[in-house]
Amino acid sequence: MEPLFQAGSILMKVNTLQGKKMVESGLQSGDFTLSQSWPSCVPQLDDLETLQQKVDGVQRELENFKEEALKAIHYLENAFCEMNGVLVQQEEQAARVRQRLREEEDRGIVRNKVLTFLLPREKQLREHCKRLEDLLLRRGR
């Protein structure tokens, strides 16, 4: 494919092989006039207008794409901020729940210690009450 070069606002298709031959022959002969084939390299005016319209269309599409991409980026930024806020709330709530669990565990430990202390005492008291009842029943007879 032949490269396109822009000179000002005019796009030109350059046949590099033909240009190279022209330069080489011009350098050898000292003649730098344009050859007869040069006009075939210059695009027609209709082609230039069509090409310019296509370029304008591509530029509009590019601008539209940029606008849509920016909108999408802003939407994603907003969504990220909202998600980040929700995440912070969830982390705070999780911290509160962990704190309550620790408090409940502490209370459970205290309850277990109290029960561990009281259960043997209760057993001793029941046994003592049973002996006292037996003594009273024997005396009552």
PDB file of C-alpha atoms in Angstrom:
ATOM      1  CA  MET A   1       0.000   0.000   0.000  1.00  0.00           C
ATOM      2  CA  GLU A   2       1.274   3.421  -0.860  1.00  0.00           C
ATOM      3  CA  PRO A   3       1.711   5.821   2.066  1.00  0.00           C
ATOM      4  CA  LEU A   4      -0.358   8.992   2.387  1.00  0.00           C
ATOM      5  CA  PHE A   5       1.320  12.266   3.206  1.00  0.00           C
ATOM      6  CA  GLN A   6      -0.433  15.444   4.329  1.00  0.00           C
ATOM      7  CA  ALA A   7       0.749  18.797   3.063  1.00  0.00           C
ATOM      8  CA  GLY A   8      -1.326  21.457   4.745  1.00  0.00           C
ATOM      9  CA  SER A   9      -4.890  20.294   4.368  1.00  0.00           C
ATOM     10  CA  ILE A  10      -4.247  18.349   1.134  1.00  0.00           C
ATOM     11  CA  LEU A  11      -3.614  14.632   1.349  1.00  0.00           C
ATOM     12  CA  MET A  12      -1.323  13.223  -1.340  1.00  0.00           C
ATOM     13  CA  LYS A  13      -0.690   9.628  -2.303  1.00  0.00           C
ATOM     14  CA  VAL A  14       2.985   9.176  -3.053  1.00  0.00           C
ATOM     15  CA  ASN A  15       4.257   6.436  -5.274  1.00  0.00           C
ATOM     16  CA  THR A  16       7.597   5.995  -3.562  1.00  0.00           C
ATOM     17  CA  LEU A  17       9.056   3.707  -6.211  1.00  0.00           C
ATOM     18  CA  GLN A  18       8.214   6.148  -9.008  1.00  0.00           C
ATOM     19  CA  GLY A  19       9.486   9.072  -6.899  1.00  0.00           C
ATOM     20  CA  LYS A  20      12.692   7.237  -6.176  1.00  0.00           C
ATOM     21  CA  LYS A  21      13.210   6.590  -9.893  1.00  0.00           C
ATOM     22  CA  MET A  22      12.509  10.257 -10.658  1.00  0.00           C
ATOM     23  CA  VAL A  23      15.024  11.416  -8.080  1.00  0.00           C
ATOM     24  CA  GLU A  24      17.658   8.952  -9.222  1.00  0.00           C
ATOM     25  CA  SER A  25      17.223   9.855 -12.874  1.00  0.00           C
ATOM     26  CA  GLY A  26      17.120  13.554 -11.982  1.00  0.00           C
ATOM     27  CA  LEU A  27      20.302  13.245  -9.971  1.00  0.00           C
ATOM     28  CA  GLN A  28      22.036  11.411 -12.778  1.00  0.00           C
ATOM     29  CA  SER A  29      20.907  13.761 -15.516  1.00  0.00           C
ATOM     30  CA  GLY A  30      20.833  16.907 -13.445  1.00  0.00           C
ATOM     31  CA  ASP A  31      17.242  17.388 -14.604  1.00  0.00           C
ATOM     32  CA  PHE A  32      14.722  17.920 -11.817  1.00  0.00           C
ATOM     33  CA  THR A  33      11.646  18.523 -13.945  1.00  0.00           C
ATOM     34  CA  LEU A  34       8.585  16.415 -13.288  1.00  0.00           C
ATOM     35  CA  SER A  35       8.111  13.445 -15.561  1.00  0.00           C
ATOM     36  CA  GLN A  36       5.002  12.861 -17.624  1.00  0.00           C
ATOM     37  CA  SER A  37       3.764  10.256 -15.132  1.00  0.00           C
ATOM     38  CA  TRP A  38       3.660  12.765 -12.260  1.00  0.00           C
ATOM     39  CA  PRO A  39       0.044  13.870 -12.825  1.00  0.00           C
ATOM     40  CA  SER A  40      -1.087  10.257 -12.436  1.00  0.00           C
ATOM     41  CA  CYS A  41       0.225  10.323  -8.872  1.00  0.00           C
ATOM     42  CA  VAL A  42      -1.852  13.348  -7.857  1.00  0.00           C
ATOM     43  CA  PRO A  43      -5.351  12.320  -6.758  1.00  0.00           C
ATOM     44  CA  GLN A  44      -8.353  13.725  -8.571  1.00  0.00           C
ATOM     45  CA  LEU A  45     -10.288  16.570  -6.936  1.00  0.00           C
ATOM     46  CA  ASP A  46     -13.372  14.340  -6.494  1.00  0.00           C
ATOM     47  CA  ASP A  47     -11.187  11.736  -4.809  1.00  0.00           C
ATOM     48  CA  LEU A  48      -9.786  14.391  -2.504  1.00  0.00           C
ATOM     49  CA  GLU A  49     -13.272  15.599  -1.538  1.00  0.00           C
ATOM     50  CA  THR A  50     -14.444  12.041  -0.910  1.00  0.00           C
ATOM     51  CA  LEU A  51     -11.335  11.331   1.098  1.00  0.00           C
ATOM     52  CA  GLN A  52     -11.770  14.556   3.088  1.00  0.00           C
ATOM     53  CA  GLN A  53     -15.397  13.603   3.835  1.00  0.00           C
ATOM     54  CA  LYS A  54     -14.252  10.197   5.000  1.00  0.00           C
ATOM     55  CA  VAL A  55     -11.599  11.794   7.194  1.00  0.00           C
ATOM     56  CA  ASP A  56     -14.197  14.175   8.639  1.00  0.00           C
ATOM     57  CA  GLY A  57     -16.509  11.219   9.311  1.00  0.00           C
ATOM     58  CA  VAL A  58     -13.747   9.285  11.043  1.00  0.00           C
ATOM     59  CA  GLN A  59     -12.869  12.360  13.123  1.00  0.00           C
ATOM     60  CA  ARG A  60     -16.535  12.742  14.173  1.00  0.00           C
ATOM     61  CA  GLU A  61     -16.674   9.062  15.051  1.00  0.00           C
ATOM     62  CA  LEU A  62     -13.471   9.451  17.037  1.00  0.00           C
ATOM     63  CA  GLU A  63     -14.914  12.419  18.934  1.00  0.00           C
ATOM     64  CA  ASN A  64     -18.127  10.473  19.596  1.00  0.00           C
ATOM     65  CA  PHE A  65     -16.067   7.542  20.790  1.00  0.00           C
ATOM     66  CA  LYS A  66     -14.051   9.821  23.077  1.00  0.00           C
ATOM     67  CA  GLU A  67     -17.255  11.275  24.533  1.00  0.00           C
ATOM     68  CA  GLU A  68     -18.764   7.829  25.071  1.00  0.00           C
ATOM     69  CA  ALA A  69     -15.520   6.561  26.590  1.00  0.00           C
ATOM     70  CA  LEU A  70     -15.402   9.549  28.959  1.00  0.00           C
ATOM     71  CA  LYS A  71     -19.032   8.967  29.939  1.00  0.00           C
ATOM     72  CA  ALA A  72     -18.259   5.315  30.607  1.00  0.00           C
ATOM     73  CA  ILE A  73     -15.193   6.274  32.641  1.00  0.00           C
ATOM     74  CA  HIS A  74     -17.223   8.753  34.722  1.00  0.00           C
ATOM     75  CA  TYR A  75     -19.927   6.133  35.230  1.00  0.00           C
ATOM     76  CA  LEU A  76     -17.302   3.611  36.349  1.00  0.00           C
ATOM     77  CA  GLU A  77     -15.702   6.177  38.668  1.00  0.00           C
ATOM     78  CA  ASN A  78     -19.076   6.919  40.261  1.00  0.00           C
ATOM     79  CA  ALA A  79     -19.858   3.214  40.588  1.00  0.00           C
ATOM     80  CA  PHE A  80     -16.428   2.643  42.124  1.00  0.00           C
ATOM     81  CA  CYS A  81     -16.978   5.452  44.632  1.00  0.00           C
ATOM     82  CA  GLU A  82     -20.370   4.027  45.585  1.00  0.00           C
ATOM     83  CA  MET A  83     -18.948   0.536  45.923  1.00  0.00           C
ATOM     84  CA  ASN A  84     -16.070   1.880  47.974  1.00  0.00           C
ATOM     85  CA  GLY A  85     -18.535   3.658  50.284  1.00  0.00           C
ATOM     86  CA  VAL A  86     -20.590   0.480  50.676  1.00  0.00           C
ATOM     87  CA  LEU A  87     -17.404  -1.479  51.339  1.00  0.00           C
ATOM     88  CA  VAL A  88     -16.397   0.964  54.083  1.00  0.00           C
ATOM     89  CA  GLN A  89     -19.850   0.606  55.662  1.00  0.00           C
ATOM     90  CA  GLN A  90     -19.627  -3.187  55.449  1.00  0.00           C
ATOM     91  CA  GLU A  91     -16.172  -3.147  57.036  1.00  0.00           C
ATOM     92  CA  GLU A  92     -17.442  -0.924  59.863  1.00  0.00           C
ATOM     93  CA  GLN A  93     -20.418  -3.211  60.397  1.00  0.00           C
ATOM     94  CA  ALA A  94     -18.159  -6.272  60.364  1.00  0.00           C
ATOM     95  CA  ALA A  95     -15.908  -4.614  62.948  1.00  0.00           C
ATOM     96  CA  ARG A  96     -18.945  -3.944  65.181  1.00  0.00           C
ATOM     97  CA  VAL A  97     -20.112  -7.541  64.805  1.00  0.00           C
ATOM     98  CA  ARG A  98     -16.625  -8.838  65.657  1.00  0.00           C
ATOM     99  CA  GLN A  99     -16.582  -6.579  68.721  1.00  0.00           C
ATOM    100  CA  ARG A 100     -19.997  -7.890  69.847  1.00  0.00           C
ATOM    101  CA  LEU A 101     -18.823 -11.460  69.297  1.00  0.00           C
ATOM    102  CA  ARG A 102     -15.742 -10.805  71.434  1.00  0.00           C
ATOM    103  CA  GLU A 103     -17.963  -9.320  74.135  1.00  0.00           C
ATOM    104  CA  GLU A 104     -20.304 -12.321  73.963  1.00  0.00           C
ATOM    105  CA  GLU A 105     -17.338 -14.683  74.099  1.00  0.00           C
ATOM    106  CA  ASP A 106     -16.034 -12.814  77.139  1.00  0.00           C
ATOM    107  CA  ARG A 107     -19.461 -13.091  78.780  1.00  0.00           C
ATOM    108  CA  GLY A 108     -19.576 -16.782  77.872  1.00  0.00           C
ATOM    109  CA  ILE A 109     -16.176 -17.304  79.446  1.00  0.00           C
ATOM    110  CA  VAL A 110     -17.336 -15.528  82.603  1.00  0.00           C
ATOM    111  CA  ARG A 111     -20.543 -17.618  82.651  1.00  0.00           C
ATOM    112  CA  ASN A 112     -18.534 -20.791  82.261  1.00  0.00           C
ATOM    113  CA  LYS A 113     -16.252 -19.790  85.112  1.00  0.00           C
ATOM    114  CA  VAL A 114     -19.247 -18.985  87.311  1.00  0.00           C
ATOM    115  CA  LEU A 115     -20.945 -22.259  86.381  1.00  0.00           C
ATOM    116  CA  THR A 116     -17.714 -24.152  86.949  1.00  0.00           C
ATOM    117  CA  PHE A 117     -17.564 -22.609  90.408  1.00  0.00           C
ATOM    118  CA  LEU A 118     -21.286 -22.978  91.264  1.00  0.00           C
ATOM    119  CA  LEU A 119     -22.062 -26.486  89.975  1.00  0.00           C
ATOM    120  CA  PRO A 120     -19.827 -28.321  92.455  1.00  0.00           C
ATOM    121  CA  ARG A 121     -21.171 -26.043  95.219  1.00  0.00           C
ATOM    122  CA  GLU A 122     -24.728 -26.863  94.185  1.00  0.00           C
ATOM    123  CA  LYS A 123     -23.922 -30.565  94.329  1.00  0.00           C
ATOM    124  CA  GLN A 124     -22.418 -30.132  97.763  1.00  0.00           C
ATOM    125  CA  LEU A 125     -25.487 -28.176  98.929  1.00  0.00           C
ATOM    126  CA  ARG A 126     -27.878 -30.849  97.612  1.00  0.00           C
ATOM    127  CA  GLU A 127     -25.939 -33.550  99.377  1.00  0.00           C
ATOM    128  CA  HIS A 128     -25.885 -31.502 102.585  1.00  0.00           C
ATOM    129  CA  CYS A 129     -29.639 -30.775 102.302  1.00  0.00           C
ATOM    130  CA  LYS A 130     -30.293 -34.492 101.766  1.00  0.00           C
ATOM    131  CA  ARG A 131     -28.343 -35.363 104.906  1.00  0.00           C
ATOM    132  CA  LEU A 132     -30.198 -32.716 106.907  1.00  0.00           C
ATOM    133  CA  GLU A 133     -33.553 -34.026 105.645  1.00  0.00           C
ATOM    134  CA  ASP A 134     -32.534 -37.546 106.602  1.00  0.00           C
ATOM    135  CA  LEU A 135     -31.544 -36.340 110.102  1.00  0.00           C
ATOM    136  CA  LEU A 136     -34.835 -34.500 110.520  1.00  0.00           C
ATOM    137  CA  LEU A 137     -36.827 -37.480 109.350  1.00  0.00           C
ATOM    138  CA  ARG A 138     -35.020 -39.798 111.784  1.00  0.00           C
ATOM    139  CA  ARG A 139     -35.571 -37.427 114.671  1.00  0.00           C
ATOM    140  CA  GLY A 140     -39.172 -36.902 113.720  1.00  0.00           C
ATOM    141  CA  ARG A 141     -39.926 -40.584 114.094  1.00  0.00           C
TER     142      ARG A 141
END
